[in-house]
Coordinates of C-alpha atoms in Angstrom, one line a residue:
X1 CA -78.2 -32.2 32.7
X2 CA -76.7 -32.6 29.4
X3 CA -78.6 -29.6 27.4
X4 CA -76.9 -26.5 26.7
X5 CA -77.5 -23.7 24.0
X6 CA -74.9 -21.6 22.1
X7 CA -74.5 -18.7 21.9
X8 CA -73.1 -16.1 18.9
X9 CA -72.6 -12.1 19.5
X10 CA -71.7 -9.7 16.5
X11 CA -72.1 -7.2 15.9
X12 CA -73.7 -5.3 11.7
X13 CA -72.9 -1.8 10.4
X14 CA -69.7 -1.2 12.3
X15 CA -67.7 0.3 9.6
X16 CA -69.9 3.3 9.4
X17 CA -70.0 3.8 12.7
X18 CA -66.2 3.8 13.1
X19 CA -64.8 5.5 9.8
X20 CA -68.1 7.2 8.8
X21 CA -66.3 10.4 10.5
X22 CA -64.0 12.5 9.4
X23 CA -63.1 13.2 13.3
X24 CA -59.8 11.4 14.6
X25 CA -61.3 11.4 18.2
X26 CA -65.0 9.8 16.8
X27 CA -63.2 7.5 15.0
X28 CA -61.3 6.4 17.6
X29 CA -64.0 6.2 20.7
X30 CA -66.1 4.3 17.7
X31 CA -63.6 1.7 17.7
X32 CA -63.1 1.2 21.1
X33 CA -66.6 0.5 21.8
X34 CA -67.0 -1.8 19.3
X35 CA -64.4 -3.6 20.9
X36 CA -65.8 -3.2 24.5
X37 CA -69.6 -4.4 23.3
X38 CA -68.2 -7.6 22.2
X39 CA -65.3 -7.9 24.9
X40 CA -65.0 -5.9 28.3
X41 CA -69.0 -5.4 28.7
X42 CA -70.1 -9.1 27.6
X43 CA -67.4 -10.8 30.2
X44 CA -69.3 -8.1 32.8
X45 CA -72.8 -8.8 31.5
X46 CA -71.9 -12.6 31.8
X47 CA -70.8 -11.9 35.4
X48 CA -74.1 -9.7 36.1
X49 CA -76.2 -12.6 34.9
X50 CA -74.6 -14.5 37.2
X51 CA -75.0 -12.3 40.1
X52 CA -78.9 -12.0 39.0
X53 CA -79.4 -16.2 39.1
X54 CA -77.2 -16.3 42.2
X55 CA -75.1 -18.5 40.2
X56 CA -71.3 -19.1 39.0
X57 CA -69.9 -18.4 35.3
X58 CA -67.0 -19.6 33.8
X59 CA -64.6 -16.9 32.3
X60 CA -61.1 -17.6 31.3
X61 CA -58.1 -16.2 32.6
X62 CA -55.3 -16.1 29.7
X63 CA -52.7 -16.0 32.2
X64 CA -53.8 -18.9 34.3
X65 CA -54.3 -22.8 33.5
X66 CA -57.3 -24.2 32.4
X67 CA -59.8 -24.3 35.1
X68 CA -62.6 -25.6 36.3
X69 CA -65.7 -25.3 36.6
X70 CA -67.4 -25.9 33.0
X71 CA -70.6 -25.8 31.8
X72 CA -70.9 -29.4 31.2
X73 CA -70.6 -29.9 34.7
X74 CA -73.9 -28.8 35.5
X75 CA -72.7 -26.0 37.8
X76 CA -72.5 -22.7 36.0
X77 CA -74.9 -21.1 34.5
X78 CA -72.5 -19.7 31.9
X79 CA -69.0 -19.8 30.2
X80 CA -67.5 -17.6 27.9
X81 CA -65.8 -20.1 24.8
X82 CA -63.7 -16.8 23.2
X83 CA -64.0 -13.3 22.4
X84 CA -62.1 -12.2 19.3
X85 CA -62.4 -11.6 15.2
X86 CA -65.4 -9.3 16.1
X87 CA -67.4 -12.8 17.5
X88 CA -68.5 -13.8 20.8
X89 CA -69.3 -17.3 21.8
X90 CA -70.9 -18.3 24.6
X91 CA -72.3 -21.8 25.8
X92 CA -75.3 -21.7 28.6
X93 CA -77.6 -23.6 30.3
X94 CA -81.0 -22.6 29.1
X95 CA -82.2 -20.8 26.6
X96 CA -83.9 -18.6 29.1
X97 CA -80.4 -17.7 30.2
X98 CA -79.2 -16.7 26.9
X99 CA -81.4 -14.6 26.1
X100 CA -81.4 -12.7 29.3
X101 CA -78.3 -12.5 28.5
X102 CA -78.4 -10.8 25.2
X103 CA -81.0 -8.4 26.6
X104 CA -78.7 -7.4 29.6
X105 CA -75.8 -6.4 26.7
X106 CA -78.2 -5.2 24.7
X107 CA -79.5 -2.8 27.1
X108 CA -75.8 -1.8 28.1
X109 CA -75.0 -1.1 24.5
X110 CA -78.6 1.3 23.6
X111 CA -77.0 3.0 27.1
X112 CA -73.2 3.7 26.8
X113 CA -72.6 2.8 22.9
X114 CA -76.1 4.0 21.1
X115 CA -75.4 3.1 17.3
X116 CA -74.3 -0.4 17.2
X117 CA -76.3 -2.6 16.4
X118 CA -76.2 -6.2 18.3
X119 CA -76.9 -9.6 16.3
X120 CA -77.4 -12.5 18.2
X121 CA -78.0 -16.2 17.5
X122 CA -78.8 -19.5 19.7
X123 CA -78.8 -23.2 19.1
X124 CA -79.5 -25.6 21.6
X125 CA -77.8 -29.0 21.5
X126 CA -76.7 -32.0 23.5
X127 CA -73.6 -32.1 24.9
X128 CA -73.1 -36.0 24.9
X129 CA -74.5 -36.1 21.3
X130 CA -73.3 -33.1 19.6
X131 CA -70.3 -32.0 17.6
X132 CA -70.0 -28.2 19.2
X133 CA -67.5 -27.1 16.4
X134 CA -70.2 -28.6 14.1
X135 CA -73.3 -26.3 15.9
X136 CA -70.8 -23.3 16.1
X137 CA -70.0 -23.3 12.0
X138 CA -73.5 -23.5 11.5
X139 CA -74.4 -20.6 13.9
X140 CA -72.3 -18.6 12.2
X141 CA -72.8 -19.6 8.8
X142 CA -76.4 -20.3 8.8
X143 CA -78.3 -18.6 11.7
X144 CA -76.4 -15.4 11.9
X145 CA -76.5 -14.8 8.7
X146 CA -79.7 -14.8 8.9
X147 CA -80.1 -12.6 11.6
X148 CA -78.2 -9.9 9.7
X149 CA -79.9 -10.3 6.5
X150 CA -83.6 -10.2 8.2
X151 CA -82.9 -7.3 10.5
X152 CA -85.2 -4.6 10.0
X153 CA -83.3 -1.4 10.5
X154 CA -84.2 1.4 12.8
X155 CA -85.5 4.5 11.6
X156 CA -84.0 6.9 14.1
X157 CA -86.6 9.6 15.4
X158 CA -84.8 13.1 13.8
X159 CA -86.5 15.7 16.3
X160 CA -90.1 16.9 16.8
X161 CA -90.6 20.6 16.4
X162 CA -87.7 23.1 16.8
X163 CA -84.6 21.1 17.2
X164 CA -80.5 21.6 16.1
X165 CA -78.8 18.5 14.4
X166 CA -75.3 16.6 15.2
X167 CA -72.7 18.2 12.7
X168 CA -71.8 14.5 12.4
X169 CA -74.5 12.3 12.3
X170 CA -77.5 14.3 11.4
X171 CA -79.2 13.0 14.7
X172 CA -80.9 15.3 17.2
X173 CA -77.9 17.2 19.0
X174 CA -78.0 16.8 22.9
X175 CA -75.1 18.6 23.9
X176 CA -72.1 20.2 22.4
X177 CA -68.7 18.3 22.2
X178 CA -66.9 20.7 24.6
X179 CA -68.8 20.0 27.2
X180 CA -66.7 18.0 29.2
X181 CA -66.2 15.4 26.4
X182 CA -62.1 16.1 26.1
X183 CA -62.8 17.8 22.7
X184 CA -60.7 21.2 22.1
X185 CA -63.6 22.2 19.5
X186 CA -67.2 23.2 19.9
X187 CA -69.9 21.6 17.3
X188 CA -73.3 19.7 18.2
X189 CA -73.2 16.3 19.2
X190 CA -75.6 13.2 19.0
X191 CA -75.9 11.2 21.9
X192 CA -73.9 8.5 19.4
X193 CA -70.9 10.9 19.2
X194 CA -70.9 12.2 22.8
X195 CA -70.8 8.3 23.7
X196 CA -67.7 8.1 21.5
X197 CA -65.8 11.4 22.9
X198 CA -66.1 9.8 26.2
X199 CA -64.8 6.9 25.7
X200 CA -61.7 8.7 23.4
X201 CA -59.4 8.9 27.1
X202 CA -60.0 4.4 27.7
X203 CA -58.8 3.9 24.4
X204 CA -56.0 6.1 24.6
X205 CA -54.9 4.8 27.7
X206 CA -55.3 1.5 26.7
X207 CA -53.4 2.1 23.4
X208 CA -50.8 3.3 25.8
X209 CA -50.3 0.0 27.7
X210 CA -50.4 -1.8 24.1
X211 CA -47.6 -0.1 22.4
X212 CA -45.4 1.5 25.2
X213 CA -43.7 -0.1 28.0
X214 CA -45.2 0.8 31.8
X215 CA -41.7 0.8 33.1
X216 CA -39.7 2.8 30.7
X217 CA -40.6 7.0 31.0
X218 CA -43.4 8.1 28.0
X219 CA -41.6 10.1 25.9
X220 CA -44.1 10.6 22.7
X221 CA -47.5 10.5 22.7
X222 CA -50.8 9.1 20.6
X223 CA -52.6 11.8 18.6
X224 CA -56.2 12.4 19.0
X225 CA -56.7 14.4 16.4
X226 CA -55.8 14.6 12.3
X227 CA -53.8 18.3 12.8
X228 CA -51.6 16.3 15.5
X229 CA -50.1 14.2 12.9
X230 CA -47.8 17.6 11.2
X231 CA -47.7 18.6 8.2
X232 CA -46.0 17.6 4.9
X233 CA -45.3 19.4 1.6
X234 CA -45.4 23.3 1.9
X235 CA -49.2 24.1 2.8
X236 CA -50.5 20.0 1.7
X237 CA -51.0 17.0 4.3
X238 CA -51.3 13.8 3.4
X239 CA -52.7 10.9 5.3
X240 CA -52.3 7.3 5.0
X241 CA -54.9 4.4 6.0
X242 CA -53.6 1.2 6.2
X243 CA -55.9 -1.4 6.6
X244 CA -54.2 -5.1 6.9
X245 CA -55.8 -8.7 6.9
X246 CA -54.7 -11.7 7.5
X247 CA -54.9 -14.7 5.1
X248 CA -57.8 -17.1 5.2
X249 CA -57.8 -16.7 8.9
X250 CA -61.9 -18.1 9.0
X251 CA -60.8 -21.4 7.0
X252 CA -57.5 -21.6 9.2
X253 CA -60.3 -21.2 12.4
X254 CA -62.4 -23.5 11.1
X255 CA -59.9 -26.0 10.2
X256 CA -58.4 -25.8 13.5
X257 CA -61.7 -26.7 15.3
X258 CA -62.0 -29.6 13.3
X259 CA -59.7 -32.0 14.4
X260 CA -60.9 -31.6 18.0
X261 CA -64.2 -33.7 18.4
X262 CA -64.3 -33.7 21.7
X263 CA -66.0 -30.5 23.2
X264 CA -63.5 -29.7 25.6
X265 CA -60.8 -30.0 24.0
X266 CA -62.6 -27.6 20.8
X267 CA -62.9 -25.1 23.3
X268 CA -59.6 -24.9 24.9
X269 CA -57.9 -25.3 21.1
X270 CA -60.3 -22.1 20.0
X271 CA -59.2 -20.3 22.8
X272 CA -55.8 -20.4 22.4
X273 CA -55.6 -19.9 18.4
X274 CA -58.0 -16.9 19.1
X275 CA -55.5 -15.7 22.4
X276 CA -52.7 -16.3 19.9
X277 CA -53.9 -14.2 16.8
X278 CA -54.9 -11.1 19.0
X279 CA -50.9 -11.3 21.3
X280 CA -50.0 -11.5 17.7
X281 CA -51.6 -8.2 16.3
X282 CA -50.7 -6.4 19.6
X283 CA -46.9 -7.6 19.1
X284 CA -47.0 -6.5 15.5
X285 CA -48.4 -3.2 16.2
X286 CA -45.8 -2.9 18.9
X287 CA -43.2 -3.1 16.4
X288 CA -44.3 -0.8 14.3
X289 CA -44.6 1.9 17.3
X290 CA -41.1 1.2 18.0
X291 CA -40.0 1.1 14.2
X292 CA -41.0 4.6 14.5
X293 CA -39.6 5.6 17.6
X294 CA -36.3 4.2 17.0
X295 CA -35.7 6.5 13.6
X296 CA -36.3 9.6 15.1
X297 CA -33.6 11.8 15.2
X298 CA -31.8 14.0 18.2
X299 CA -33.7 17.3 16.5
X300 CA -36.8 15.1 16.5
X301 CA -37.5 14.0 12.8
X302 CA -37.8 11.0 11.2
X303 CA -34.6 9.8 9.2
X304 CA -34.3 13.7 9.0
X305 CA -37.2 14.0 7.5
X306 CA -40.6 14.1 8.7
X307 CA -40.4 16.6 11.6
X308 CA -42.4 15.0 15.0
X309 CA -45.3 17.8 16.2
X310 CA -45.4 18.3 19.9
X311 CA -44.1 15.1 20.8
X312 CA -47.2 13.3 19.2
X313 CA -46.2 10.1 16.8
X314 CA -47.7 10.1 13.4
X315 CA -49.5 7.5 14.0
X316 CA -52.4 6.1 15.8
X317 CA -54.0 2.5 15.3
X318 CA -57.8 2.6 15.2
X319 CA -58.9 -1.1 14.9
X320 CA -56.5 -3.9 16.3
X321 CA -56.5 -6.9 18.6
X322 CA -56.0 -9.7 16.0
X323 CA -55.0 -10.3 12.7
X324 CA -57.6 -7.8 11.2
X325 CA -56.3 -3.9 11.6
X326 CA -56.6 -0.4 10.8
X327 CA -54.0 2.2 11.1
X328 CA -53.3 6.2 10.3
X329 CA -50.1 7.6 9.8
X330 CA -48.5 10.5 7.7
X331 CA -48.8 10.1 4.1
X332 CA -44.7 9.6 4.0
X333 CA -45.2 6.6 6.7
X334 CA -48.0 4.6 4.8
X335 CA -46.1 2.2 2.9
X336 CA -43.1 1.8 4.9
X337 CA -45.4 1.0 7.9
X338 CA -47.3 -1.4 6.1
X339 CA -44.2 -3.2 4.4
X340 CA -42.9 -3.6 8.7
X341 CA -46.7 -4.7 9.9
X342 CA -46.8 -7.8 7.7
X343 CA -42.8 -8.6 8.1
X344 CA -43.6 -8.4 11.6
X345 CA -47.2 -10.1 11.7
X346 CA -45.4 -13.2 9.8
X347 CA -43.0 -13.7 12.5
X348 CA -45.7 -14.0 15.2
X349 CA -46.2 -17.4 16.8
X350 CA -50.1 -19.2 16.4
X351 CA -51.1 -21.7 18.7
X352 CA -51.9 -24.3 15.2
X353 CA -48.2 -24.1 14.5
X354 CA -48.6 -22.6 11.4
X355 CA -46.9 -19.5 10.1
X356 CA -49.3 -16.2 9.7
X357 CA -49.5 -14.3 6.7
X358 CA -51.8 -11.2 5.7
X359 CA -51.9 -8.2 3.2
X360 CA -52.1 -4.8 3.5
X361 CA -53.9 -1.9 1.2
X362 CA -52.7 1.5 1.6
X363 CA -54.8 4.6 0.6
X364 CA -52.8 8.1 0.9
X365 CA -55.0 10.9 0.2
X366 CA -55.1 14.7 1.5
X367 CA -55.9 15.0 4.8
X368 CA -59.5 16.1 4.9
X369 CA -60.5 13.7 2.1
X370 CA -63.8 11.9 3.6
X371 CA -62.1 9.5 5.9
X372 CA -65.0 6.8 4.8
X373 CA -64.4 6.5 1.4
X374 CA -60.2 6.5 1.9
X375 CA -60.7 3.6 4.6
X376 CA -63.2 2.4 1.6
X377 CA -60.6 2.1 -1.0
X378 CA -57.8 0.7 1.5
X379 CA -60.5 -2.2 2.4
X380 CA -60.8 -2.5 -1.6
X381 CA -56.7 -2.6 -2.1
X382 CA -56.4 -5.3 0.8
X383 CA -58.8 -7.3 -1.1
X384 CA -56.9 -6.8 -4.3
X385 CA -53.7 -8.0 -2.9
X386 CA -55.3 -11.2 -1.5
X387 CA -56.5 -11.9 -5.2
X388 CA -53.0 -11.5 -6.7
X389 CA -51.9 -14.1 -4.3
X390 CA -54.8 -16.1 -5.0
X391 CA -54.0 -15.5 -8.9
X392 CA -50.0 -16.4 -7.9
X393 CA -51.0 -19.2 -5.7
X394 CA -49.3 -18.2 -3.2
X395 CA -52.0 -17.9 -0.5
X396 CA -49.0 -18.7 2.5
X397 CA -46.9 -15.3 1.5
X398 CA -48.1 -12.2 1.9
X399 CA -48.6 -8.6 -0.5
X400 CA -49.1 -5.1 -0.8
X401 CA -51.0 -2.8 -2.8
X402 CA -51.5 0.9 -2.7
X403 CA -53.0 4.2 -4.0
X404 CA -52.0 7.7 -3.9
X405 CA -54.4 10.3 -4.2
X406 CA -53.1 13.9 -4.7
X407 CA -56.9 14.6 -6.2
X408 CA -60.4 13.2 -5.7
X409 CA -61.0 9.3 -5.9
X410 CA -64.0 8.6 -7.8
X411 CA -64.9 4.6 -8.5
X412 CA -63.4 1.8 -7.4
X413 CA -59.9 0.7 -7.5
X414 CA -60.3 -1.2 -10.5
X415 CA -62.0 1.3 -12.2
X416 CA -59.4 4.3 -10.9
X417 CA -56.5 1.9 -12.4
X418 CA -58.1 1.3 -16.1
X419 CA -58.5 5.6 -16.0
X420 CA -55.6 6.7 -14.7
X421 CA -52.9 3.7 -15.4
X422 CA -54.0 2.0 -18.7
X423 CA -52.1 3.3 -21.5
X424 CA -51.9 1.4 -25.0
X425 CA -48.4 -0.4 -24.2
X426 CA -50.4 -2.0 -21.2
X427 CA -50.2 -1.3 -17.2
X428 CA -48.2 1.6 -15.7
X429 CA -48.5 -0.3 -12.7
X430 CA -47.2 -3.4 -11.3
X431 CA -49.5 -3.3 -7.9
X432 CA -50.1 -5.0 -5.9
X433 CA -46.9 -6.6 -5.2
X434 CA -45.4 -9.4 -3.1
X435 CA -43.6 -8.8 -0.3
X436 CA -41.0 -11.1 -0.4
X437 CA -38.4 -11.6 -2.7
X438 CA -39.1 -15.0 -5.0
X439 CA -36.5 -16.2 -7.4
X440 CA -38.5 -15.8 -11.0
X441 CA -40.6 -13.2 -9.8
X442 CA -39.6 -9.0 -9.9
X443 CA -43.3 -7.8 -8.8
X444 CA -42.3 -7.6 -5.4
X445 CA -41.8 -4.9 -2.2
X446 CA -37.9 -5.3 -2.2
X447 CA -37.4 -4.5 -5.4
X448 CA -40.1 -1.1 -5.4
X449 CA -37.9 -0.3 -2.6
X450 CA -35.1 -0.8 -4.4
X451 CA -36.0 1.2 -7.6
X452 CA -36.9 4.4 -5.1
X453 CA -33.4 4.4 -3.4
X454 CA -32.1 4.4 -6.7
X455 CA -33.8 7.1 -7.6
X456 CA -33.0 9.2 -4.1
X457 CA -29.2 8.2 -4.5
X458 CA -27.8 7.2 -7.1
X459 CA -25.3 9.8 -9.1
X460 CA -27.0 9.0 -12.2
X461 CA -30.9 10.4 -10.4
X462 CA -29.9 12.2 -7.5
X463 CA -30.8 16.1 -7.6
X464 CA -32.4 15.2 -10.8
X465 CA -35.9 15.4 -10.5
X466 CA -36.3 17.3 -14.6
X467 CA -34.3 13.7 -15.3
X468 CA -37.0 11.4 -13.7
X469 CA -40.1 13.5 -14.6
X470 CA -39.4 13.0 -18.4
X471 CA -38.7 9.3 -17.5
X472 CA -42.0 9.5 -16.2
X473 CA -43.4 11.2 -19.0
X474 CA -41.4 8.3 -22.0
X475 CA -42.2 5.2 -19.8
X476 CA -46.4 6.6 -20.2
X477 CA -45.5 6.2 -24.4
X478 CA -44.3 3.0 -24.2
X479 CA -41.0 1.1 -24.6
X480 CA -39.6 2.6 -28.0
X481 CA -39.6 5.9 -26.1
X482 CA -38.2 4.7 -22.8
X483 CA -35.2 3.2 -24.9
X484 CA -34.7 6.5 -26.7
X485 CA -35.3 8.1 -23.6
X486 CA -32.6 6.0 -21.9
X487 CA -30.1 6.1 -25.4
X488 CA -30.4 10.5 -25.1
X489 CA -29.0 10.3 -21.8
X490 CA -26.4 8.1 -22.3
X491 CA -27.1 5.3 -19.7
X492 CA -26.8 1.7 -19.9
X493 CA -29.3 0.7 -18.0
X494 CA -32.5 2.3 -15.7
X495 CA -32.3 1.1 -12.0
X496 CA -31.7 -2.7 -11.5
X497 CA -34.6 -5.0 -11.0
X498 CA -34.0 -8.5 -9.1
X499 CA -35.2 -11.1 -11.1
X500 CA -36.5 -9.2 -13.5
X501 CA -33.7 -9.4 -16.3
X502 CA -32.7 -6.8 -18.7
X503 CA -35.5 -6.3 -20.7
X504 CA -36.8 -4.5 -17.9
X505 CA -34.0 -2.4 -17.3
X506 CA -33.3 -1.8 -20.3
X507 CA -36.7 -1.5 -22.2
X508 CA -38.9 -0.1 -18.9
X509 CA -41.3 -2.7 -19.4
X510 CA -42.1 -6.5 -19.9
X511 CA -44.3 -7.2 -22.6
X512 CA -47.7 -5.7 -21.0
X513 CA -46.1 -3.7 -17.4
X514 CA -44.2 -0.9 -16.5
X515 CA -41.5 -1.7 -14.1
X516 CA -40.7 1.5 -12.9
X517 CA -43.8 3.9 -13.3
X518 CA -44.5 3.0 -9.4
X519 CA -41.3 3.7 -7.6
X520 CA -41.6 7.2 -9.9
X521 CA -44.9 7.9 -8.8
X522 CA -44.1 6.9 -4.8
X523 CA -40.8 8.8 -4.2
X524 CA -42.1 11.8 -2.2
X525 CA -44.4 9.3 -0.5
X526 CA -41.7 6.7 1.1
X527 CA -39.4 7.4 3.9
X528 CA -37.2 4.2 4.7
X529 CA -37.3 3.3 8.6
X530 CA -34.3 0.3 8.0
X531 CA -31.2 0.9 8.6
X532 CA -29.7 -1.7 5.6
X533 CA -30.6 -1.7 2.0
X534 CA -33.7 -1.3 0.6
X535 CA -34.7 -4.9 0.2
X536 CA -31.7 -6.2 2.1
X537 CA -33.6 -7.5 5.1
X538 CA -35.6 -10.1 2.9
X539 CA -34.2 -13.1 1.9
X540 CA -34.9 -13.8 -1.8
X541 CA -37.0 -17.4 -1.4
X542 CA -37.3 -20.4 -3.8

């Protein structure tokens, strides 16, 4: 038999469902069960189909050899190709055993997970005559696609005659989230959010095991909840959501699965890349953790700084397990955490050989801002910092970009920038920024850094915050009043910029941008975690 039919699992609406709360612990258990519906519970459903056909199924083992048996050996009834990048792919022998399939996870999902929403898409095909990378991109691109845009969505039943709604959903309430769902506060629940308080103590533990060594004594712990994360500047609290991506990781997928035409050897190659990618995101996030760890102090701050609440870290990853993550931290961390992510996501090994490379948009807003519309605008800067290294053509490096919200955020980024930053000598801002260091180019991370060290320590700034508020004030009129600005006080220069030359340093801007408007603007925001120079660590590159 040399007729199989694949199979493609994803899943629509998720970022609703994860950020649409403004609940740490919702946000969280959302997470982990998108995770789980496309992971953990298809690899069980696959074995449960198994059981059901008295049959065998093919699943791999990542820390064992490639085994057999495989589908095309006419034995199974099913094998698992990869889980990761939000996809599942599947190959089986019928079509009647995919979709049995698909309704065995579909019915575990409307039971332990209600509010996702499952896509699914088959092809058959011939094993002997078909390309499978060739039927996969088209399932994906094509048929899926398809499935998504044709759904028809539900229109949730919202109660019949006397009934109370979920403070968070606005579904019909079924319980109360204190009712043995681990939640210290009392409000009606949906049976949405009571699914996702329960599953709040799995993804805890299993954030545990990701960031935290087993054999080494726990010393901090992850916070569950927004108050856990401390407070910051007299009676305000500022979060950050960082939400990272890596570069062109699709094409690189795609492009890896095409120079395998033989099916086997596709599927082994897709494994590992996709194995590779998500050891690389837990590694990265690992270093981060420990970033953390290793600055604070014997009285239990940060550099001195930022002092730790009841043991808990300021800082607890939402969406990770590959190159594609989502992260909250205090408002102080946000950058600096971001800048470590991508140094450390670039070092990671990939099965293709090729180096890895992502950006990062950080949104830093008060701490009860509406958590959608922050992660909103951090999905929006992300996107903004790809485009600058697709305007720079430097797709292989990787950038930042970032906003700090002391107020409301109304529009998009782009439209909060030509508001609030566009002032007739041109851009306060030079966002987003690289994050290495390039010989002919000063828009970059090391040198922001830079500029806010300078600023913190520096005899001719430090203790002088009068000094760099009316710096702030000149550089918003242009250069004529930056250089009379700089000529009043006597200095030769503002802060050194790499690359940059003097007409930065000694004008405050090029011909159309503001060098040093930023750093200003980001000062109370940015605690250092490095132990050298600002900057120092990266290598200025050709």
């Amino acid at each position: 038999m040399s007729r199989y039919v694949a199979t493609v699992i994803d899943t629509t609406g998720i970022q609703p469902y994860i950020f649409g709360s403004n609940r740490l612990r919702e946000n969280i258990g959302g997470s982990y069960l998108v995770d789980q519906a496309t992971n953990e519970w298809a690899k069980e459903e696959l074995r449960d189909l198994g059981q059901q056909q008295n049959r065998s199924v093919h699943i791999p083992h990542w820390e064992k050899p490639e085994e057999k048996p495989h589908i095309e050996d006419g034995e199974i009834a099913a094998e698992l190709v990869y889980a990761g990048g939000g996809n599942t792919v599947l190959l089986f022998d019928s079509l009647e055993s995919a979709k049995q399939f698909t309704r065995i996870l579909s019915s575990k999902i409307l039971r332990e997970a209600p509010g996702i929403n499952l896509v699914a898409a088959h092809q058959e095909f011939e094993w002997a005559k078909s390309r499978l990378y060739e039927v996969i991109e088209d399932l994906m691109k094509n048929k899926l696609d398809r499935q998504k845009r044709g759904r028809i969505p539900s229109a949730p039943l919202l109660g019949l005659g006397v009934t109370a709604s979920c403070r968070s959903t606005q579904l019909v309430a079924v319980d109360t989230s204190d009712n043995d769902h681990g939640c210290p506060m009392s409000y009606l629940v949906s049976r949405e959010i009571v699914a996702k308080l329960d599953a709040v103590k799995a993804a805890t533990q299993n954030l545990d095991r990701t960031l935290f060594d087993p054999k080494v004594p726990k010393k901090y712990k992850i916070p569950l909840d927004f108050d856990d994360f401390g407070r910051s500047f007299g009676e305000n609290s500022y979060l950050a959501i960082v939400h990272a991506d890596g570069n062109d990781m699709g094409k690189r997928f795609q492009e890896h699965g095409k120079k395998y035409p033989e099916n086997r050897d596709y599927i082994i190659a897709m494994r590992e890349l996709s194995h590779s990618v998500y050891c690389a995101g837990l590694a990265t996030l690992k270093d981060v953790a420990n970033a953390i760890v290793n600055s604070i102090d014997s009285e239990g701050k940060i550099k001195g700084k930022l002092a730790i609440k009841n043991d808990f870290l300021p800082f607890r990853p939402l969406v990770y397990g590959g190159d594609d993550v989502t992260f909250v931290c205090d408002g102080r961390l946000g950058l600096e955490l971001a800048s470590i992510y991508l140094n450390s996501f670039k070092n990671q090994p990939a099965a293709d050989g090729k180096p890895l490379s992502a950006c990062a948009g950080v949104c830093i807003v008060k701490a009860h801002y509406p958590f959608a519309r922050a992660y909103e605008l951090s999905e929006q800067l992300c996107k903004s910092a790809k485009n600058f290294l697709l305007d720079e053509k430097k797709n292989d490096l990787s950038a930042i970009d970032w906003h700090i919200a002391a107020s409301g955020l109304f529009g998009t980024i782009s439209d909060i920038r030509n508001r609030e930053y566009k002032v007739e000598a041109g851009d306060l801002t030079i966002r987003p920024v690289l994050l290495e260091q390039l010989r002919g180019q000063w828009r970059t991370w090391p040198n922001f850094t830079s500029i806010i060290k300078a600023f913190n320590e520096d005899e001719e700034w430090k203790n002088r915050r009068n000094k760099i508020i009316a710096l702030r004030k000149k550089l918003r009129e242009g250069t004529q009043a930056t250089q009379e600005f700089i000529k009043l006080y006597g200095l030769t220069n503002l802060p050194p910029i790499a690359e940059g030359g003097k007409q930065v340093q000694t004008r405050g801007w090029t011909k159309k941008q503001c060098g040093y408007f930023d750093a200003i603007e980001a000062m109370e925001f940015y605690i250092s975690l490095k132990e050298e120079e600002s900057g120092e660590h990266l290598p200025t590159k050709n």
